[in-house]
Every structure is written in C-alpha cells, then in structure tokens.
Short mmCIF file of C-alpha atoms and ligand atoms in Angstrom, two decimals:
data_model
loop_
_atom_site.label_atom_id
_atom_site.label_comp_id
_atom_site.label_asym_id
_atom_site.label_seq_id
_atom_site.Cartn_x
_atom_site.Cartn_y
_atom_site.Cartn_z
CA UNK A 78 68.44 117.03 129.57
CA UNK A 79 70.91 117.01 132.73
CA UNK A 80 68.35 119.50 134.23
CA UNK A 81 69.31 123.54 135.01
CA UNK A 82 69.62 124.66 138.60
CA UNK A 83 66.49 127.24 138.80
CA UNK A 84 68.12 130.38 139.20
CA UNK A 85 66.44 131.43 142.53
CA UNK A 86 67.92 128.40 143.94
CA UNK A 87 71.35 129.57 143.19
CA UNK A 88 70.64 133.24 144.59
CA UNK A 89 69.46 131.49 147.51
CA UNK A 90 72.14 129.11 148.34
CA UNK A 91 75.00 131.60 147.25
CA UNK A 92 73.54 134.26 148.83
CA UNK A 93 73.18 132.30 152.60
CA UNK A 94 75.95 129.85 152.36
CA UNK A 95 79.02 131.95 151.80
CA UNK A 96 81.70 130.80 153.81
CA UNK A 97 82.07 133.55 156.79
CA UNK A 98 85.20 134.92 156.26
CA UNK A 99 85.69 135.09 160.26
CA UNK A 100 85.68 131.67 161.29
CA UNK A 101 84.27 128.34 160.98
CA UNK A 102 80.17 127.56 160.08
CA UNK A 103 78.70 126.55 163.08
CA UNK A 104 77.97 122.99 163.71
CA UNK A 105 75.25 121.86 161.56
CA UNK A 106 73.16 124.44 158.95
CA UNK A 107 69.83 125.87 159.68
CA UNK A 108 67.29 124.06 158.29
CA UNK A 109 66.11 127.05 156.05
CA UNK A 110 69.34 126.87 153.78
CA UNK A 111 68.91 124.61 150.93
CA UNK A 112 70.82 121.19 151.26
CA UNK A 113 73.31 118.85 149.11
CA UNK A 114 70.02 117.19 149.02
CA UNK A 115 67.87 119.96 147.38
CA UNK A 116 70.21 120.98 145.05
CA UNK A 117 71.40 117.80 143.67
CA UNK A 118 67.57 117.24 143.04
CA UNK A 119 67.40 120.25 140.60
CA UNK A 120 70.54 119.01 138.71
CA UNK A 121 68.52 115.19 138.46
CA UNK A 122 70.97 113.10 140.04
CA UNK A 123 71.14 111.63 143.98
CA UNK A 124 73.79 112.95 146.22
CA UNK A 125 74.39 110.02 149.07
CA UNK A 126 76.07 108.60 151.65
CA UNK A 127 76.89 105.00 153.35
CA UNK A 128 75.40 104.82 156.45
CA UNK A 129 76.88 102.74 159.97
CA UNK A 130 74.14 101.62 162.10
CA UNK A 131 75.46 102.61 165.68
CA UNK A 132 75.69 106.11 165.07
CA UNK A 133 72.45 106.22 163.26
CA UNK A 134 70.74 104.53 166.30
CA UNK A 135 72.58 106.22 168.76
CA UNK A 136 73.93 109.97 167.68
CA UNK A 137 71.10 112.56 166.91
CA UNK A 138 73.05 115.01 165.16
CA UNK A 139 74.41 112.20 162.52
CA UNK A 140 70.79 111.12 161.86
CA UNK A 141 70.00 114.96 160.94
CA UNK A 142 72.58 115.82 159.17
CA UNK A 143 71.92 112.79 156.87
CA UNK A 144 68.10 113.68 156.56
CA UNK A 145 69.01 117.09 155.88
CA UNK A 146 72.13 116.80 153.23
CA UNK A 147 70.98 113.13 151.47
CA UNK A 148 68.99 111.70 148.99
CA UNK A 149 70.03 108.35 148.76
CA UNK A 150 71.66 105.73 151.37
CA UNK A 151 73.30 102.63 151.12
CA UNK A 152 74.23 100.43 153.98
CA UNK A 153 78.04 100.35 155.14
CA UNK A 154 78.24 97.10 156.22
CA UNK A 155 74.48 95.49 157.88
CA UNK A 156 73.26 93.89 154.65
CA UNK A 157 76.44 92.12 153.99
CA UNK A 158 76.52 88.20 153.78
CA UNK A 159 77.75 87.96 157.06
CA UNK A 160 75.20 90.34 158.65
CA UNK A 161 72.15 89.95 156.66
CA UNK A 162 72.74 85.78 156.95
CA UNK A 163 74.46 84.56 159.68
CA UNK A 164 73.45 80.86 160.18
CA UNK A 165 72.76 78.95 157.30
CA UNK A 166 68.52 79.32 157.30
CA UNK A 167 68.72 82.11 159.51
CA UNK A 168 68.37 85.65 157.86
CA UNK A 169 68.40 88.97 160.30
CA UNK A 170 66.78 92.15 158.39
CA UNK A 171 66.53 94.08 161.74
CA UNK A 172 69.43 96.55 160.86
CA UNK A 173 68.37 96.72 157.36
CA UNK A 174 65.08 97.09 157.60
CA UNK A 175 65.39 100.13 160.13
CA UNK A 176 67.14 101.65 157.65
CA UNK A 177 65.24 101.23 155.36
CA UNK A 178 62.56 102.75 157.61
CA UNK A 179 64.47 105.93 157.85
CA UNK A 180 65.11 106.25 154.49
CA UNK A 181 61.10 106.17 153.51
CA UNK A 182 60.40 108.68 156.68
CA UNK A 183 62.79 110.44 154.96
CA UNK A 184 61.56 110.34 151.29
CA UNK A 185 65.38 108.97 150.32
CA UNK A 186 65.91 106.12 148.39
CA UNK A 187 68.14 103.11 149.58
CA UNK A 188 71.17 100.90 147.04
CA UNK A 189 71.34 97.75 148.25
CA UNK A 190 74.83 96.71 149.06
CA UNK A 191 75.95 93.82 148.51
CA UNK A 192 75.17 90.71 147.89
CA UNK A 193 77.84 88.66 145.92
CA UNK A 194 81.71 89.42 147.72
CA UNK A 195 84.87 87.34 148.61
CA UNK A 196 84.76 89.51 152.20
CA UNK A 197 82.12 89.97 155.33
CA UNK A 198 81.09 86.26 154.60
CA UNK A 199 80.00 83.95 157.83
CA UNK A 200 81.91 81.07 159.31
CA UNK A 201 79.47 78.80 158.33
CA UNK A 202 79.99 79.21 154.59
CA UNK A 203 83.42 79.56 154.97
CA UNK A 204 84.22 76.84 156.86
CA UNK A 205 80.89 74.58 155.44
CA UNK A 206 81.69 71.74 153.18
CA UNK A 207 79.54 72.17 150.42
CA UNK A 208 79.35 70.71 146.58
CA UNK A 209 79.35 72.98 143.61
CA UNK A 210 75.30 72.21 143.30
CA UNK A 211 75.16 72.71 146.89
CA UNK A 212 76.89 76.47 146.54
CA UNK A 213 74.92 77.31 143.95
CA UNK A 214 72.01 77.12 145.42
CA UNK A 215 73.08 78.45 149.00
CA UNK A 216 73.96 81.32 146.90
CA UNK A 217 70.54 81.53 144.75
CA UNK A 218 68.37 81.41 147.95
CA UNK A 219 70.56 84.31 149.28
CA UNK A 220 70.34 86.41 146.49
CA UNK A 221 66.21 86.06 146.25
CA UNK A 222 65.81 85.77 149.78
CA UNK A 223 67.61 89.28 150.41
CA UNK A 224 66.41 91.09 147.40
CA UNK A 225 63.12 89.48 147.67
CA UNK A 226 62.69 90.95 151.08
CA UNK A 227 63.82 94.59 149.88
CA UNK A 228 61.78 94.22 146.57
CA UNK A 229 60.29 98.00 146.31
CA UNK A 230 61.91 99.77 149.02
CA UNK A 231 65.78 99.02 147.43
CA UNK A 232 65.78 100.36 143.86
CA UNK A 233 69.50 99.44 142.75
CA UNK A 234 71.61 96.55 143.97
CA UNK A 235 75.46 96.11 144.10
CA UNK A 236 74.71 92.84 143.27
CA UNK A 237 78.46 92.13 142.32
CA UNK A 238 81.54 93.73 144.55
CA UNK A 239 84.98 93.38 143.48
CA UNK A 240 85.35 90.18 141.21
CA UNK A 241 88.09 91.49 139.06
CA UNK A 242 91.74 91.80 140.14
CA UNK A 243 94.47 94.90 139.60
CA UNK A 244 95.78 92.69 136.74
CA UNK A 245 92.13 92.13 134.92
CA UNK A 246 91.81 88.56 135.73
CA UNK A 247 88.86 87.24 138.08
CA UNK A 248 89.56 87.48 141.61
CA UNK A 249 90.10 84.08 142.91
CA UNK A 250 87.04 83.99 145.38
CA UNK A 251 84.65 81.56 147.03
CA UNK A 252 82.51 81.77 144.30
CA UNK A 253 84.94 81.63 141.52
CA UNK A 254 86.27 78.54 143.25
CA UNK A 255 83.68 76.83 143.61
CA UNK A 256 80.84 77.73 140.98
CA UNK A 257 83.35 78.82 137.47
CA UNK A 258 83.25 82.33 136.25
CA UNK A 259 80.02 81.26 134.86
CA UNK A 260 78.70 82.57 138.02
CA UNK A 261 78.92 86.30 137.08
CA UNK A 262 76.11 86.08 134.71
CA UNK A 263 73.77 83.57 137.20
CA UNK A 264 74.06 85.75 140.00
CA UNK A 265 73.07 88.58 137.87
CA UNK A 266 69.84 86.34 136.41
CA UNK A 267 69.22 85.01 139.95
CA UNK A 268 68.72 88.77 140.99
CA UNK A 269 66.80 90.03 138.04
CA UNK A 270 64.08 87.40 138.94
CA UNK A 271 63.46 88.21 142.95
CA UNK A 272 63.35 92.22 141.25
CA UNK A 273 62.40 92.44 137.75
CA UNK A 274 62.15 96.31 138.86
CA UNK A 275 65.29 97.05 140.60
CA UNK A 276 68.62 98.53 139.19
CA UNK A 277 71.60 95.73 138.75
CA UNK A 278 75.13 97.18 139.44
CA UNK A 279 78.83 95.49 138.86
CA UNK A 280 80.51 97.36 142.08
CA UNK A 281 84.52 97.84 141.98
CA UNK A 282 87.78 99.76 143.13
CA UNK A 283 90.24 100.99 141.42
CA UNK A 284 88.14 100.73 138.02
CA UNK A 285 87.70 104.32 137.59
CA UNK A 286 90.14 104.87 135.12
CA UNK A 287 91.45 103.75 131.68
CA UNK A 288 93.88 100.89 133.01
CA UNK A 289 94.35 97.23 132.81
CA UNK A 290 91.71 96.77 135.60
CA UNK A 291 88.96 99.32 133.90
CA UNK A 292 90.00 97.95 130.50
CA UNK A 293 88.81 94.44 132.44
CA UNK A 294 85.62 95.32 134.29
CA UNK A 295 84.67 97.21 130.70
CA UNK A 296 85.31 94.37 128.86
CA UNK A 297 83.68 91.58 131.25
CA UNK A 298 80.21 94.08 131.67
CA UNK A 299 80.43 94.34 127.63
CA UNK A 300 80.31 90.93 127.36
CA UNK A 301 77.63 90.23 129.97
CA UNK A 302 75.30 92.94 128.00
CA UNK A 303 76.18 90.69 124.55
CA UNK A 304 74.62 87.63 126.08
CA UNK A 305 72.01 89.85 127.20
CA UNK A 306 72.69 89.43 131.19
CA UNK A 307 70.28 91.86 133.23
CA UNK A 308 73.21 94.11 134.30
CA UNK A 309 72.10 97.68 134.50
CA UNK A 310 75.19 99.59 135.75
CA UNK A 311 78.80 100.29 136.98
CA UNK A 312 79.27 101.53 140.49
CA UNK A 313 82.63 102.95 140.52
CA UNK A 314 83.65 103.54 144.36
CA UNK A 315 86.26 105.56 144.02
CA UNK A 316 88.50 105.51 147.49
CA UNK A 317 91.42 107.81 146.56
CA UNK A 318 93.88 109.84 148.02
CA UNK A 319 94.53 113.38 147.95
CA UNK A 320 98.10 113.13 147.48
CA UNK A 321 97.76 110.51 144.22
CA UNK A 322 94.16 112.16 143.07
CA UNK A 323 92.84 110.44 140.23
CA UNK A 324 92.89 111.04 136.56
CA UNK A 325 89.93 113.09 135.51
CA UNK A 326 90.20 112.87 132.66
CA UNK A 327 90.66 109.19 132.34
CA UNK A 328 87.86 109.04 134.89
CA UNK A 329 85.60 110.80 132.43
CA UNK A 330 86.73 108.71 129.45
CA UNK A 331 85.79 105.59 131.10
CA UNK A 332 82.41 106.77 131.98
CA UNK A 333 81.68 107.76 128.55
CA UNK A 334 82.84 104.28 127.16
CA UNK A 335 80.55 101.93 129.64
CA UNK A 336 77.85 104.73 128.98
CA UNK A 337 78.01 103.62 125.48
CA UNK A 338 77.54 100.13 126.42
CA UNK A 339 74.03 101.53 127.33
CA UNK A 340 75.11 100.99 131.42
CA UNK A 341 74.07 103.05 134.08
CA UNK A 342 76.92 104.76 135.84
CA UNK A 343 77.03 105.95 140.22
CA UNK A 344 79.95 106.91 142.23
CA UNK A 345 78.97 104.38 144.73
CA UNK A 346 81.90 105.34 147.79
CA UNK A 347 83.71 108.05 147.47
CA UNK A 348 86.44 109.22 149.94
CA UNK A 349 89.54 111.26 149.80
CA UNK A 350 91.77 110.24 152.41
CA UNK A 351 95.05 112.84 153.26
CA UNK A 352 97.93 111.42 154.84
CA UNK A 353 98.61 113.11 157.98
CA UNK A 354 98.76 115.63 159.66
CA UNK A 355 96.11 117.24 158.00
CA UNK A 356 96.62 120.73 156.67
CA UNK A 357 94.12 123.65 155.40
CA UNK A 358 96.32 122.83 151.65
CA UNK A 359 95.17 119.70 151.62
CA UNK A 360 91.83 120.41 152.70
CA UNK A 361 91.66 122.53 149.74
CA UNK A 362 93.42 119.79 147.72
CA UNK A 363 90.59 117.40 148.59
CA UNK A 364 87.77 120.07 148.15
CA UNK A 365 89.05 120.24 144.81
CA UNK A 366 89.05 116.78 143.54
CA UNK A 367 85.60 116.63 145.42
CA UNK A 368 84.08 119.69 143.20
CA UNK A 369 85.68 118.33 139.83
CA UNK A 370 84.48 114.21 140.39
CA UNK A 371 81.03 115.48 140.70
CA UNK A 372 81.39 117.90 137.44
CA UNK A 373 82.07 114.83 135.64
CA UNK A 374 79.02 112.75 136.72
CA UNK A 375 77.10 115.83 136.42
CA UNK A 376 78.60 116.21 132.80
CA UNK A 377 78.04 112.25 131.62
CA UNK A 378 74.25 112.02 131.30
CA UNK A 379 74.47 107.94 132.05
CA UNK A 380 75.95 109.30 136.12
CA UNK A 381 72.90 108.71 137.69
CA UNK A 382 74.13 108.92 141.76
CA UNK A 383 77.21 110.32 143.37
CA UNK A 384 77.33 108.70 147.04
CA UNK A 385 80.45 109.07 149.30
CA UNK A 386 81.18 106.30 152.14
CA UNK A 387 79.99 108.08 155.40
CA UNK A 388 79.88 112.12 155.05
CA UNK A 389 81.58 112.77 158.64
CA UNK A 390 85.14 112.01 159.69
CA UNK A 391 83.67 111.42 163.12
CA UNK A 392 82.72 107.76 161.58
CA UNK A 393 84.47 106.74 158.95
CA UNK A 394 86.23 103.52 157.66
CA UNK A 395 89.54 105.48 156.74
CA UNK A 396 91.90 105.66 160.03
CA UNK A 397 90.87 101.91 160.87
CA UNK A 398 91.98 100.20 157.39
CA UNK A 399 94.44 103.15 156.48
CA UNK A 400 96.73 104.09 159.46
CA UNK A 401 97.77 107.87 159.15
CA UNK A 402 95.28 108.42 157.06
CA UNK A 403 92.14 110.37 157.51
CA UNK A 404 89.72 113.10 157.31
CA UNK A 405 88.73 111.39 154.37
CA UNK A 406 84.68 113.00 154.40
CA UNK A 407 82.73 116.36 153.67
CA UNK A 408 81.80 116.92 157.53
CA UNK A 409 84.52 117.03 159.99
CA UNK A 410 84.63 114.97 163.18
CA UNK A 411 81.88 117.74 164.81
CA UNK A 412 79.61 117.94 161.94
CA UNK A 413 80.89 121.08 160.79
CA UNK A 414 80.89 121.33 156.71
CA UNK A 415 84.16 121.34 155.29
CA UNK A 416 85.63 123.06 152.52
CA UNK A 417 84.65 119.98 150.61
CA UNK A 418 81.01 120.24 150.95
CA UNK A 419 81.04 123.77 149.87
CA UNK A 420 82.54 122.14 146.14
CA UNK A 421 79.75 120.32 146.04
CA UNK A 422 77.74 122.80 146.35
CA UNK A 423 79.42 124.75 144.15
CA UNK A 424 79.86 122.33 141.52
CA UNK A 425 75.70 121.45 141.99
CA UNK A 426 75.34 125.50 141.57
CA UNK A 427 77.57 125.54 138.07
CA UNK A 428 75.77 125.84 135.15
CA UNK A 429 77.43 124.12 131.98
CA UNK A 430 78.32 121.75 133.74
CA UNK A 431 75.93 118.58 132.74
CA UNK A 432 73.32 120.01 130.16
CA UNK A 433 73.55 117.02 127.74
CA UNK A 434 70.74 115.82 126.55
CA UNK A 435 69.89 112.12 128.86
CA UNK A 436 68.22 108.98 127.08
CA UNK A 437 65.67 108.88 129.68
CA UNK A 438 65.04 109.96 133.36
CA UNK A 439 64.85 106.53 135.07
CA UNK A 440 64.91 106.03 138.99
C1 LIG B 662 84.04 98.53 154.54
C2 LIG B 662 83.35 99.18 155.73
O1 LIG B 662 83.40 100.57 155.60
C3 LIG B 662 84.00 98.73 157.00
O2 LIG B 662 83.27 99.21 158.13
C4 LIG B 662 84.07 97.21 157.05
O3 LIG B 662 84.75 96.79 158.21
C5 LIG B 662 84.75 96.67 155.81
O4 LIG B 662 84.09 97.15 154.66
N1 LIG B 662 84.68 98.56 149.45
C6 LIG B 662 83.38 98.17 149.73
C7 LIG B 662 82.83 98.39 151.09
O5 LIG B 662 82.66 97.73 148.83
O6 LIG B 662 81.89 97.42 151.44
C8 LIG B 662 83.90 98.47 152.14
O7 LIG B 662 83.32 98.83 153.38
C9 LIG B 662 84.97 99.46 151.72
C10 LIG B 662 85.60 99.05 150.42
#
C-alpha cells in the first residue's frame, strides 16, 4: 500500500503551515513544523533535491534548508566523468564523498549520478586515441571504480543519461561511436557487478510522455529487461516550462506502461522554468504543475522518488543554460518557500491520492 498520511500529521502541518494571509513566510521554517521531508516519509516515497557543492560548503542556510526539507540527494555535477576522473588513473572522490558524508549525518540517502553521458567528459578521453578494446575497458574500470567506491552509501545509480535522441534513435555519442549500441546492456552488467545491491536507472529528458522519444526509451528498457539486463528503473527528469507544462496525463500513462515492465520509476530533476518577468500567475501556474506531478508519482505505486534539480532559485542551473528564464525551484532566491512548496505539501497531505496497493517496499 502507497501508505496513509497519519492524520495528526495533517492537523499538524495544516494547522501551522497556512500561508499568512499578510505577507510572505519568513525566511526559512522553524524547525518544529514538519518538513517535505517528514511528510513524504509517511506517504513512502523520497522527496529530493540535486545538490552544487559551493553553496553546500560555503552557505549555511542552503545546507539547512536541505537537512530540514530532504530525504534524498543526488549530486549536480561532482561525480560526473569529468569531475569524479580527471586524468586517466587519477580518480578525485573529495566532493563526492563529502557529500556523501552529509547525507549519512543527515540520515538521507544519496542517487548516484552519472556515470555513462556524451557531456562533462575530460580532455583526456576526448581528445585520447584509444581502440574499441581500449574504450571498453577505460569505461569498465570507471564504472566499478566509481560505484565500487560508493558501494553502500549510493543506493541507486543513473548509470545511463541521455542515450536516446528526440527522434528515438541512439544518440550518436562517444560511446556509441566507439563501442556499438551493444554498450547499453555492458555498461548496465559492468555496474550490476561493482553493486549487486544498488538500484540501476536509464536517466532521460524529454521521455516523460507518450511520444516518439518515450515510445523509444520504453521500447529500448523493454528490450534490455527481455535479455534479462540488470536495469532496475526509469529516471524521468522532467525540465519543463510553465508556459508549455507537460501532459499529465500522458505523463501518467507512461509511468504505468514501464511500471508494467516491472521498472522502478523517480522523477530524477524536476524544474519549472517561467519565462520572464516572473509574475504571482505564473507562480501559481508552476505551483500547480508542481502539486499535480507529484499526485501522479504518489498515485503509480512503481514512483519510488520525486527529486527536483536544486530547491532554491538562488542556485540553480536555469538562467545560465536558459536565458530569460528562471525561478525555476520551490525556494526563492532568499530561501523563502514558494507557493510551490506549499503544493507539495499539499499534494503529500491529500489522501486518495496514491493508496494502491505496491509489489513491495524496496529502498
Ligand atoms: C547540469 C548542471 O545543472 C549544470 O551545473 C552543468 O553545468 C551541466 O549539467 N540533465 C542532466 C544533468 O542529467 O546532469 C544536467 O545538469 C541538467 C540536464
């Protein structure tokens, strides 16, 4: 069962959390008032967030607000190729393993992210000269060497990011290139063995819905599952924008299917840019599309996480790769929740929502 929200829970968090009709909640909530955090516990899913390391070292409020609101964190960008691997037999697992730190001084868990992508690669495999056996096992040693280190402390791994393009085919990469599409399913094996334990994702964009590119990632995970490839789940990231919001129902639809092919499903990065200038409308637009998203993981028994990319628009990916776009996040820029993270909270509080019966209650 999707479990019930104890009903002093919802007296409690209804009862304190009210937005004041007089102005704005101050910055940051008392500690006393339950959390994103506790609430999404009750319901028996993770509510989480992407985490930059420079704020996290260096902005107090950001590390609290994290603890406070998050079960589950994934790294934004410091166990990336590029980052986690820089030279060819030289690994750094500083950033990573201080967050990995927090998150167990925190009791949070940590997704890995990621470990087979055509970006945030390092010149020397770039520009390297390399044969196909050579590739292979540059990428093998990577794989086991980074989820090897984590093994334990990171329970799921994108182990995949973005192979498939708009049109369904593979994505031209590095590793298509140079290894064959055969290379989905090794990677996948080559994972499975440094972890027997941990959670295997496929992680993608625009895959959310019912289209050509959905239809594609469905098809290709349906396939690895036939041949009996140790793929565990779909992350579907979800970076939309207010003014073209997605689908629901479509959203839902596909959820339901890649549940059937007994998958695992997480938001893995959800954001809701608004073009600007950024009005209370859209605000509420965005709050919105925020409550109803996480209705539908709550809903589909097989949604096991719902993590957005950051939680505050003081740090977040949006203005730098979308120009004019922004205030993509549930905090604003001074921490202050936004009428987004009071959906949440509302759609965590709504019963109904997500009592289906569950196959089992993994991690
Ligand atoms: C982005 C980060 O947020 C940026 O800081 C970085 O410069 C580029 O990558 N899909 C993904 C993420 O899987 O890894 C990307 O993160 C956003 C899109």
């Amino acid at each position: 069962m999707r479990k019930k929200i104890p009903l002093f829970m919802i007296l409690l968090a209804t009862a304190i959390l009210a937005p004041s009709a007089t102005g704005a909640p101050p910055a940051g909530l008392p500690k006393s008032i339950l959390s994103l955090r506790d609430l999404a516990k009750a319901r028996g899913i993770k509510i989480g967030a992407a985490v930059a390391m420079e704020p996290l070292f260096s902005d107090a409020l950001y590390r609290e607000t994290l603890a406070r609101e998050f079960g589950m964190i994934t790294p934004e960008n410091c166990l990336k190729f590029r980052s986690v691997h820089p030279r060819r037999y030289r690994y750094d697992f500083r950033a990573g393993d201080a967050l990995a730190g927090f998150a167990a001084d925190n009791g949070m868990k940590m997704r890995g992210h990621t470990l087979v992508w055509h970006e945030s690669l390092p010149p020397w495999l770039i520009w390297g000269i390399f044969s196909r056996e050579e590739m292979a096992e540059i990428l093998k040693e990577h794989i086991q060497t980074v989820v090897g280190h984590y093994r334990g402390r990171i329970t799921c791994w994108d182990v995949v990011n973005e192979a498939v393009e708009k049109d369904g085919r593979l994505r031209e990469t590095i590793w298509l290139q140079n290894l064959g599409p055969g290379y989905l399913e090794d990677v996948f094996r080559w994972a499975h063995e440094a972890d027997p334990e941990a959670k295997l994702y496929y992680n993608d964009y625009g895959a959310e819905g019912m289209d050509q590119k959905a239809d594609a990632v469905y098809r290709l995970l349906k396939e690895l599952r036939a041949r009996g490839v140790p793929v565990h789940g779909v992350g579907l990231q979800m970076h939309f924008e207010v003014e073209k919001p997605p689908n629901l129902e479509h959203v839902a639809a596909n959820i339901k299917r890649l549940a059937e092919l007994g998958l695992e499903v997480q938001v893995t990065e959800l954001d809701l840019r608004i073009q600007e200038p950024v009005t209370e409308e859209k605000l509420a637009v965005q709050a919105g599309i925020y409550r109803d998203l996480l209705k539908i993981c709550l809903a589909a028994p097989a949604c096991r996480a719902f993590m957005m990319w950051g939680f505050t628009d003081r740090y977040s990916w949006i203005p730098d790769f979308f120009p004019g776009r922004g205030a993509a996040l549930i905090f604003d820029r001074d921490y202050r929740p936004k009428p987004a993270y009071y959906a949440l909270r509302e759609a965590l509080l709504t019963e109904g929502a997500g009592n289906r019966s569950r196959k089992s209650d993994r991690r």
